[in-house]
Coordinates of C-alpha atoms in Angstrom, one line a residue:
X1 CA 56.8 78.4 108.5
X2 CA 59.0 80.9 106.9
X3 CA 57.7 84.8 106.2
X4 CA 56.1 85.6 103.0
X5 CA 57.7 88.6 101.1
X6 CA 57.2 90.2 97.7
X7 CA 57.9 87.6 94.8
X8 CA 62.0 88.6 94.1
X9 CA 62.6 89.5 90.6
X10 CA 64.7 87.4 87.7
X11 CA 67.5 90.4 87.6
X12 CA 67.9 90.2 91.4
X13 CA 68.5 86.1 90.9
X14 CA 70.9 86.8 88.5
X15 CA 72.7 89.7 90.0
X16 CA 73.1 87.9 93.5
X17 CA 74.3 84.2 91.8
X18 CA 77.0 86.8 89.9
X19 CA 78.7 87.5 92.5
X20 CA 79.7 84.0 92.8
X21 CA 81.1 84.2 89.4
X22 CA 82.9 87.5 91.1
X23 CA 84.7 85.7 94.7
X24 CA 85.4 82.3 92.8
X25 CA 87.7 83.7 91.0
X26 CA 89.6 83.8 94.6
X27 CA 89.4 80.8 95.9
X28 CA 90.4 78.9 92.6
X29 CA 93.1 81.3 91.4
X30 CA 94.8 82.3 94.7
X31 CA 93.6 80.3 98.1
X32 CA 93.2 77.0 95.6
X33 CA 96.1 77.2 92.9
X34 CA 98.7 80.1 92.7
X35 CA 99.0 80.5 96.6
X36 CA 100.1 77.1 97.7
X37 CA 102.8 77.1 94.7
X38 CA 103.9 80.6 95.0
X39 CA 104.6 79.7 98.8
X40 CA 106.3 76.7 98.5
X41 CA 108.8 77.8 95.9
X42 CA 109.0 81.5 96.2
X43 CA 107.8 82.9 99.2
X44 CA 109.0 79.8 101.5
X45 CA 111.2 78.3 99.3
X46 CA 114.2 77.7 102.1
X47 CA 112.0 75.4 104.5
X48 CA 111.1 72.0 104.6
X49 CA 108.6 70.6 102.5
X50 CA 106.3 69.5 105.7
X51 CA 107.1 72.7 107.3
X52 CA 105.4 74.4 104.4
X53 CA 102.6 72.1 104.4
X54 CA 102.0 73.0 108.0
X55 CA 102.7 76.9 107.2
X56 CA 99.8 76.5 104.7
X57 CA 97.7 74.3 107.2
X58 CA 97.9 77.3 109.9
X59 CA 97.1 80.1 107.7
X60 CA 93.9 78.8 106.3
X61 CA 93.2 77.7 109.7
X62 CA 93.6 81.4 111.4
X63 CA 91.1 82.6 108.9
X64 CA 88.9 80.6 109.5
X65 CA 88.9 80.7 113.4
X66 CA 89.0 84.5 112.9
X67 CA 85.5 84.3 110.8
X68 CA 84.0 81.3 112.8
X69 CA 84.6 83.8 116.3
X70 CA 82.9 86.6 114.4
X71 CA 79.9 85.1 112.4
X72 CA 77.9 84.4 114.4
X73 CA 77.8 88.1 115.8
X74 CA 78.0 90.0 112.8
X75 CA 75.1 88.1 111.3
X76 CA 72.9 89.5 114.3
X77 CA 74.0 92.7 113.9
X78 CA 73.2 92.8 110.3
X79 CA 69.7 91.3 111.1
X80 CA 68.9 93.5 113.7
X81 CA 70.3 97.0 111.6
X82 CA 69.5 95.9 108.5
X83 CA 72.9 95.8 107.3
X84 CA 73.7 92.4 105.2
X85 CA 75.1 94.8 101.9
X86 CA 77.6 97.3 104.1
X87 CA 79.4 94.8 106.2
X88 CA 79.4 92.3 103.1
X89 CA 81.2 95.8 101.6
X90 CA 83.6 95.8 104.7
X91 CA 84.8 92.2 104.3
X92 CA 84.7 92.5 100.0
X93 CA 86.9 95.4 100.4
X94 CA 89.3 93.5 102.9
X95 CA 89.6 90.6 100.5
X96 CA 90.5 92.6 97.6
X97 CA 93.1 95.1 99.5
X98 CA 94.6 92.0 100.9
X99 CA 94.7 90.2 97.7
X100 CA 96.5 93.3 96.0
X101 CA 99.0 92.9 98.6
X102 CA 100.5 89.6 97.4
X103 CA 101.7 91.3 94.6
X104 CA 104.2 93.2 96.0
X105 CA 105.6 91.0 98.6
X106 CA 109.4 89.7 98.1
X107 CA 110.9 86.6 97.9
X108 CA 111.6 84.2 101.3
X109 CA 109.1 86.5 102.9
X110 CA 106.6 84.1 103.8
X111 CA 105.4 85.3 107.6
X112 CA 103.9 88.4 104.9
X113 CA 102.8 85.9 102.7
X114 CA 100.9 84.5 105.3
X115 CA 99.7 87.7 106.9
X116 CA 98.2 88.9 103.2
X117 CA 96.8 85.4 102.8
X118 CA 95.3 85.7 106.1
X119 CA 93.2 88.8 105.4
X120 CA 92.7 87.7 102.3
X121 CA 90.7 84.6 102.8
X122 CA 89.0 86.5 106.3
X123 CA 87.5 89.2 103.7
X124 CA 86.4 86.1 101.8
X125 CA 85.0 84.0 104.0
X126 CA 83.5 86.9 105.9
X127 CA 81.8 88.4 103.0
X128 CA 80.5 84.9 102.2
X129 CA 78.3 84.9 105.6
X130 CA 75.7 87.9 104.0
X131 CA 76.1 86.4 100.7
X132 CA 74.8 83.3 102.0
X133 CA 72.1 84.9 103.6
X134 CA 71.3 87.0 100.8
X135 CA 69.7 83.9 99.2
X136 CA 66.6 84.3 101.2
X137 CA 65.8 87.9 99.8
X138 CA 66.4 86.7 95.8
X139 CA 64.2 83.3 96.2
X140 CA 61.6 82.0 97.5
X141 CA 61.6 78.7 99.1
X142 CA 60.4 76.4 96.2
X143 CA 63.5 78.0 93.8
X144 CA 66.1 77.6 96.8
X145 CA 67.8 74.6 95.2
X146 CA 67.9 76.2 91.8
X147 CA 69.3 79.4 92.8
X148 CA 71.8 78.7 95.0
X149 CA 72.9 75.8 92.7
X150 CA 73.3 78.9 89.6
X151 CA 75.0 80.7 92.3
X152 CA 77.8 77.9 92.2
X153 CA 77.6 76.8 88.9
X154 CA 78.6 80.5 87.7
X155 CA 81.0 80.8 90.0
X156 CA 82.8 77.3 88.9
X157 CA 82.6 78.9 85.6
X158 CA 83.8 82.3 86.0
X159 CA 86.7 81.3 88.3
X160 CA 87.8 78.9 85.6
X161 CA 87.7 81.3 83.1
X162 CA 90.0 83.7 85.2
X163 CA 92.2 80.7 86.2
X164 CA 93.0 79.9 82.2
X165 CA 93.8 83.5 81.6
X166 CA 96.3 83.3 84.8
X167 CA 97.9 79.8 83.4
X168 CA 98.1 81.2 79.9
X169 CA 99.9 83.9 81.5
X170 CA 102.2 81.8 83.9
X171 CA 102.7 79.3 81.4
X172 CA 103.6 82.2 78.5
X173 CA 104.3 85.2 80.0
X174 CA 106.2 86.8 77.2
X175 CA 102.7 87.2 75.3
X176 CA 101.4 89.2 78.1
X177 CA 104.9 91.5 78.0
X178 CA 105.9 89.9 81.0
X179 CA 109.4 89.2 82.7
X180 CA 108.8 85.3 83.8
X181 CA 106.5 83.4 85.7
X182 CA 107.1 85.0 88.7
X183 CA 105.9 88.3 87.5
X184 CA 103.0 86.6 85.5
X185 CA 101.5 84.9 89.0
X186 CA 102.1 88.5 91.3
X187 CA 100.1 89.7 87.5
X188 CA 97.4 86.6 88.6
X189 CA 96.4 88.1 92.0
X190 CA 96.0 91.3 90.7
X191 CA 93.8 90.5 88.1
X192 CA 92.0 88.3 90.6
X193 CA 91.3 91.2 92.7
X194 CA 90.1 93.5 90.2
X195 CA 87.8 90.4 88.7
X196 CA 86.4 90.3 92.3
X197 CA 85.7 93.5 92.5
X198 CA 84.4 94.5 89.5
X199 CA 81.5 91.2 89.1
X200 CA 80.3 92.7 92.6
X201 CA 78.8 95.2 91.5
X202 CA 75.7 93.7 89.8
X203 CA 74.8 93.0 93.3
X204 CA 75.4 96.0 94.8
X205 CA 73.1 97.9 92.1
X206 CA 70.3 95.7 92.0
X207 CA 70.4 93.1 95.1
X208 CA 67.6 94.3 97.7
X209 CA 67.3 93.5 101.1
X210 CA 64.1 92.4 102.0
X211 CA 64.3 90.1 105.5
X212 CA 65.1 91.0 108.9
X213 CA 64.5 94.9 110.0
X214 CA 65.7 96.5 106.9
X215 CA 62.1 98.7 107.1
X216 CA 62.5 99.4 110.5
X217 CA 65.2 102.9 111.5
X218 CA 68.3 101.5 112.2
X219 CA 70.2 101.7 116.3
X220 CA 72.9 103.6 117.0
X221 CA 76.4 101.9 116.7
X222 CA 76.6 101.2 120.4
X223 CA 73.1 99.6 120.7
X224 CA 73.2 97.7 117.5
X225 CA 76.5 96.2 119.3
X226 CA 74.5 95.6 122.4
X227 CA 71.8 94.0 120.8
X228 CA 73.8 92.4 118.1
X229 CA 74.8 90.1 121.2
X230 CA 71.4 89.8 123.0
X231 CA 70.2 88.3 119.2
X232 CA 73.4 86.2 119.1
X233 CA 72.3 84.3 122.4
X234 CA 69.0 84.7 121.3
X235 CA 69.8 82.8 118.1
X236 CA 72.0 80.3 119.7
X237 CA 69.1 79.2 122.2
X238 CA 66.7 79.3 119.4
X239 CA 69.0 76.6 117.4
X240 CA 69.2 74.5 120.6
X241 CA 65.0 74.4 120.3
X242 CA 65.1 73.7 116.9
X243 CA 65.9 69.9 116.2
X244 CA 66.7 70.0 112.5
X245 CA 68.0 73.0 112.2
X246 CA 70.3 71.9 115.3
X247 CA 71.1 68.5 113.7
X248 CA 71.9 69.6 110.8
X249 CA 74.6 71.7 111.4
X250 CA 76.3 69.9 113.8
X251 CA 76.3 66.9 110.1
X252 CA 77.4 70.1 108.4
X253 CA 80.5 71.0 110.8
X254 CA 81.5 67.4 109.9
X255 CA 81.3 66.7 106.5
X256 CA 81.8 70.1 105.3
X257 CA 85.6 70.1 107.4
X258 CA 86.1 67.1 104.8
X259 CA 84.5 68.9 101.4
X260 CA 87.0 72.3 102.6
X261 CA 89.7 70.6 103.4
X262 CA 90.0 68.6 99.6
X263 CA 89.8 72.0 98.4
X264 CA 92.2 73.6 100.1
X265 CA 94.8 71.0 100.3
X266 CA 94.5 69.4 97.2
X267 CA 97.7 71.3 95.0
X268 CA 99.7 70.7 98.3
X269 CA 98.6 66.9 98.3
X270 CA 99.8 66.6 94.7
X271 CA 102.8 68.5 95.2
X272 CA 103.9 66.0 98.0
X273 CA 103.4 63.3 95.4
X274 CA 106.2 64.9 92.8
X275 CA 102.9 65.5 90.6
X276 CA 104.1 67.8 88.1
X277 CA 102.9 71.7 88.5
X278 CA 101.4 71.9 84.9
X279 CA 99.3 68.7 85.7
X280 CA 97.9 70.1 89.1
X281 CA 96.7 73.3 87.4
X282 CA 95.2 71.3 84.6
X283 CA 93.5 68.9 86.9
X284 CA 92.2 72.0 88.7
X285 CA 90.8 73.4 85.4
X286 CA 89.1 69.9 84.9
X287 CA 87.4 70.4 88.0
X288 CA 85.9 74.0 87.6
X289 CA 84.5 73.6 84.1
X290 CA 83.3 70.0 85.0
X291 CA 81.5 71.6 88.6
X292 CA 79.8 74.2 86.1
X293 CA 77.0 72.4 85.1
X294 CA 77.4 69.7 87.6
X295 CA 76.4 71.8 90.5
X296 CA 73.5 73.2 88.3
X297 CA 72.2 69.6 87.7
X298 CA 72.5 69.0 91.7
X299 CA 70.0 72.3 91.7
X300 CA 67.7 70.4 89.2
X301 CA 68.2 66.4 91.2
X302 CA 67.5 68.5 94.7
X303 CA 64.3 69.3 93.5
X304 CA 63.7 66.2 92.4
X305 CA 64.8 63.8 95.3
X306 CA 64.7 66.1 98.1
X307 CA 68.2 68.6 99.0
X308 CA 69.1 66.0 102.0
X309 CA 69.3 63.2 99.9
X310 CA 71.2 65.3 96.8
X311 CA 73.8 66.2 99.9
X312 CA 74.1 62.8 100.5
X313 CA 74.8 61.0 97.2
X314 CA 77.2 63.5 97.2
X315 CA 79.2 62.7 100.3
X316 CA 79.0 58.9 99.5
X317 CA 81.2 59.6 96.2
X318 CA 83.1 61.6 98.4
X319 CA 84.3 58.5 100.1
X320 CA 85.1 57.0 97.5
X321 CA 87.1 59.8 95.9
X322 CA 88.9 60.1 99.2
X323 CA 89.7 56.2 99.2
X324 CA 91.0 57.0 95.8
X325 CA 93.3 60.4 96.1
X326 CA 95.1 58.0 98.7
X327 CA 96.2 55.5 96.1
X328 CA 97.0 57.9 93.4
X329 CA 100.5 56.9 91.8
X330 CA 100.3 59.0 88.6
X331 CA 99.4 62.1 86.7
X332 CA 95.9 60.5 85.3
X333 CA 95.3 59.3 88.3
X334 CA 95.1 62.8 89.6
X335 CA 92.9 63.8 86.2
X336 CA 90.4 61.1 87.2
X337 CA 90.1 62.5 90.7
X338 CA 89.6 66.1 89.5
X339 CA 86.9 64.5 87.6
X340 CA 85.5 63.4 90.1
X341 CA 85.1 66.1 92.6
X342 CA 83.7 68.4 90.2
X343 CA 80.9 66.3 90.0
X344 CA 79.7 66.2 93.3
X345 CA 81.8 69.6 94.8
X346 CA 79.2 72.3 94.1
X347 CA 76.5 70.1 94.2
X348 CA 77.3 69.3 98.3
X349 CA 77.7 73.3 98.5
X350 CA 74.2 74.3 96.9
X351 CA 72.1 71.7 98.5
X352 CA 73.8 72.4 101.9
X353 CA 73.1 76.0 101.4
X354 CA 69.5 75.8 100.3
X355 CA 68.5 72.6 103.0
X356 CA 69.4 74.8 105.7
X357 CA 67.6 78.6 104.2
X358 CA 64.6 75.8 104.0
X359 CA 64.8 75.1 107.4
X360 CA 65.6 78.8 109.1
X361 CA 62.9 82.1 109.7
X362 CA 63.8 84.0 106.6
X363 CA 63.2 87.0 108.6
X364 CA 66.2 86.2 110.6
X365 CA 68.6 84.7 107.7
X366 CA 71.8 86.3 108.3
X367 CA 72.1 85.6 111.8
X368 CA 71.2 81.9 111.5
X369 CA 73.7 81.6 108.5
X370 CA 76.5 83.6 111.0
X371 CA 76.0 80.5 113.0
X372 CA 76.5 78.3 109.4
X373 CA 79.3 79.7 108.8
X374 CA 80.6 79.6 112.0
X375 CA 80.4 75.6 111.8
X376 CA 81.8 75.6 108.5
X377 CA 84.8 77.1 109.3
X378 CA 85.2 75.9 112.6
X379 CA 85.7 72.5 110.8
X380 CA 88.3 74.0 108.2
X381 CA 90.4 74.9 110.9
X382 CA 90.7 71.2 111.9
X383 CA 90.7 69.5 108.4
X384 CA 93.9 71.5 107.2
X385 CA 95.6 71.1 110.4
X386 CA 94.9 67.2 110.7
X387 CA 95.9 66.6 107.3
X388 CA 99.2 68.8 108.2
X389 CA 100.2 67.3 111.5
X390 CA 99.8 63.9 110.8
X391 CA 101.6 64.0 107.8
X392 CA 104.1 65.7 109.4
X393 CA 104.1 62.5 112.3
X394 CA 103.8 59.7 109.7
X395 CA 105.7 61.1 107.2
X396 CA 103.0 60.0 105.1
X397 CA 100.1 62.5 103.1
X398 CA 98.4 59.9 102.0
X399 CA 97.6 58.6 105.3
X400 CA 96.6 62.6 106.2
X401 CA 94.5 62.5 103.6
X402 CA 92.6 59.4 104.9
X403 CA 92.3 61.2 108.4
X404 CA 89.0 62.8 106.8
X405 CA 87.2 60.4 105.6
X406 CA 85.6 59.7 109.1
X407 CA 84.2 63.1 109.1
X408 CA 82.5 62.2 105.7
X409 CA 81.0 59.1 107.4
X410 CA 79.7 60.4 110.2
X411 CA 78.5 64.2 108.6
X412 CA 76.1 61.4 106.4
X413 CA 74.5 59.5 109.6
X414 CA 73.8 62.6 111.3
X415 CA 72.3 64.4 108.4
X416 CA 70.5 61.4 107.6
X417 CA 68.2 61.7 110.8
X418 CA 67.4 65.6 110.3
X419 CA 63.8 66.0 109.7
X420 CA 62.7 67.8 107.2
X421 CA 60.1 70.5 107.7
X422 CA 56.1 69.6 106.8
X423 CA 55.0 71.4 103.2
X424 CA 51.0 71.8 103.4

């Protein structure tokens, strides 16, 4: 049974689900969209088509090794000093700085590229884990579905409100007094980065920690460190005692490997296809403002057939929409499928998030969601890199793309049989 603290307040809600709104802005306008075409023809423009596609399969695959090695440990370290807001600082600031750096990096230079990239998605990712476990300190248990579905649904909507002002300015950069494109997407990460930074700061100024030892006077660095390590073995033992908390990630480290890897791979996937680039960024705008106020309705059907079974209608339309990106032969065919995942994206990222703060001590949130994120991006760095390599061995992305759709199957049957904690 999770610890009772003092009822959060509606301004705390809103200030922590902002910062959604704030980081989406990345991953739609940079990791999603203007990254993977930038790098194909500008900062990689002289290789291979599959090279690049393995080049892009790498980098978001060293970021998220890099955070799945360090979440776990950083989120007992921020339990046991009371320290979820400063390191989330740490990793914002890294995402931002690193982000800023894409603008000024040359053409054919794509070893940079990758190196900003890189940092860039480390600082996101890495800020993500406190985020995450944030949720715990702005809700209580009964609005976990809610929340953290308003979390995504504003960030679906404030990253595809940045995304059109970038595509307005790509498209027309001469009403922005612009050179050319070129200029107008270097322009896009900018913007991006000061957008991320700026929509932080609601939670910053009004976001209160109020689980683990926040109360309690906080270790010197050295013994922090040291017990940091003795609560991430701790932790890890604890997991291994606790069935459905247990069960349910190892469901998440396979279907969420098939959710990140659609999103990261998508542009790429329809670039392979000859898809032009106008219709890939209008497909993607499709699916943020359609994931708006799906991923709020998944709050409202969580709460209403249980978060395990929300999750699950969502990954079997993921099978489907997988079964259908592989048979795509044309520009509306794309639409549909950009439809179609903003239906059910967000949804499968709430209901994840809140299933599992249901089923973890609240008093030791970021440490278990270290460990969540640690399986989440474990899984990314295999989804990217099997949809790479065996494109690059068949010669075929279509049959990459298929690759995932085991991990979809069997994510469902093991998150099936998690058992839900008893409500008195």
């Amino acid at each position: 049974m999770a610890t009772s603290y003092p009822t959060p307040t509606v301004k705390e809600r809103w200030a922590w689900a902002f910062y959604d709104w704030a980081n989406s802005a990345f991953i739609t306008t940079v990791m999603v969209a203007f990254f993977p075409i930038f790098f194909r023809n500008y900062w990689a423009s002289e290789l291979p088509s599959e090279e690049v596609t393995l080049h892009l399969g790498t980098a978001n695959a060293l970021a998220s090794l890099s955070v799945m090695l360090l979440a776990p440990f950083l989120g007992a370290i921020a339990d046991r000093g009371g320290i979820k807001k400063p390191l989330m600082a740490v990793f914002v600031v890294l995402g931002v700085c690193a982000t800023l750096l894409l603008t000024v990096i040359g053409q054919n230079q794509w070893q940079w590229a990758m190196f900003a990239f890189v940092l860039a998605v480390v600082g996101f990712l890495g800020a993500n884990i406190f985020y995450d476990s944030l949720l715990v300190d702005v809700a209580e248990e009964k609005d976990f579905n809610r929340v953290s579905a308003l979390g995504y649904g504003l960030g679906y909507l404030g990253g595809g409100l940045l995304f059109s002002l970038c595509v307005l300015m790509s498209l027309h950069p001469e009403w922005f007094g612009l050179a050319d494109s070129s200029s107008a997407v270097r322009w896009s990460f900018g913007v991006t980065a000061v957008w991320w930074a700026g929509f932080s700061i609601p939670l910053w100024l009004l976001v209160h920690q109020k689980s683990g030892n926040s109360a309690l006077p906080r270790p010197a660095l050295g013994r922090l460190l040291v017990e940091g390590w003795q609560d991430f073995m701790d932790t890890f033992r604890h997991i291994r005692q606790l069935k459905s908390v247990g069960l349910f990630l190892l469901a998440y480290w396979f279907y969420i490997d098939g959710v990140d890897t659609i999103i990261v791979m998508s542009v790429d996937y329809g670039q392979t296809l000859g898809l032009p680039e106008t219709s890939l960024i209008t497909a993607l705008l499709i699916t943020q403002f359609i994931a708006f106020p799906a991923a709020i309705l998944f709050g409202f059907l969580g709460n209403k057939i249980g978060a395990k079974r929300g999750i699950l209608v969502g990954l079997a339309a993921y099978m489907v929409i997988t079964l259908g990106a592989s048979q795509i032969v044309s520009v509306n065919g794309f639409y549909a499928l950009a439809l179609c995942v903003g239906l059910v994206q967000g949804g499968v990222q709430a209901l994840s998030r809140s299933l599992y703060a249901s089923l973890i001590p609240a008093e030791q949130a970021a440490k278990f969601f270290g460990f969540y994120n640690m399986l989440g991006k474990f899984a990314a760095v295999l989804g990217p890199l099997l949809v790479g390599w065996f494109g690059v061995l068949t010669g075929s992305s279509r049959l990459g793309l298929l690759a995932v759709l085991i991990l979809f199957i069997i994510g469902g049957i093991l998150l099936w049989r998690v058992p839900l904690p008893k409500r008195s």
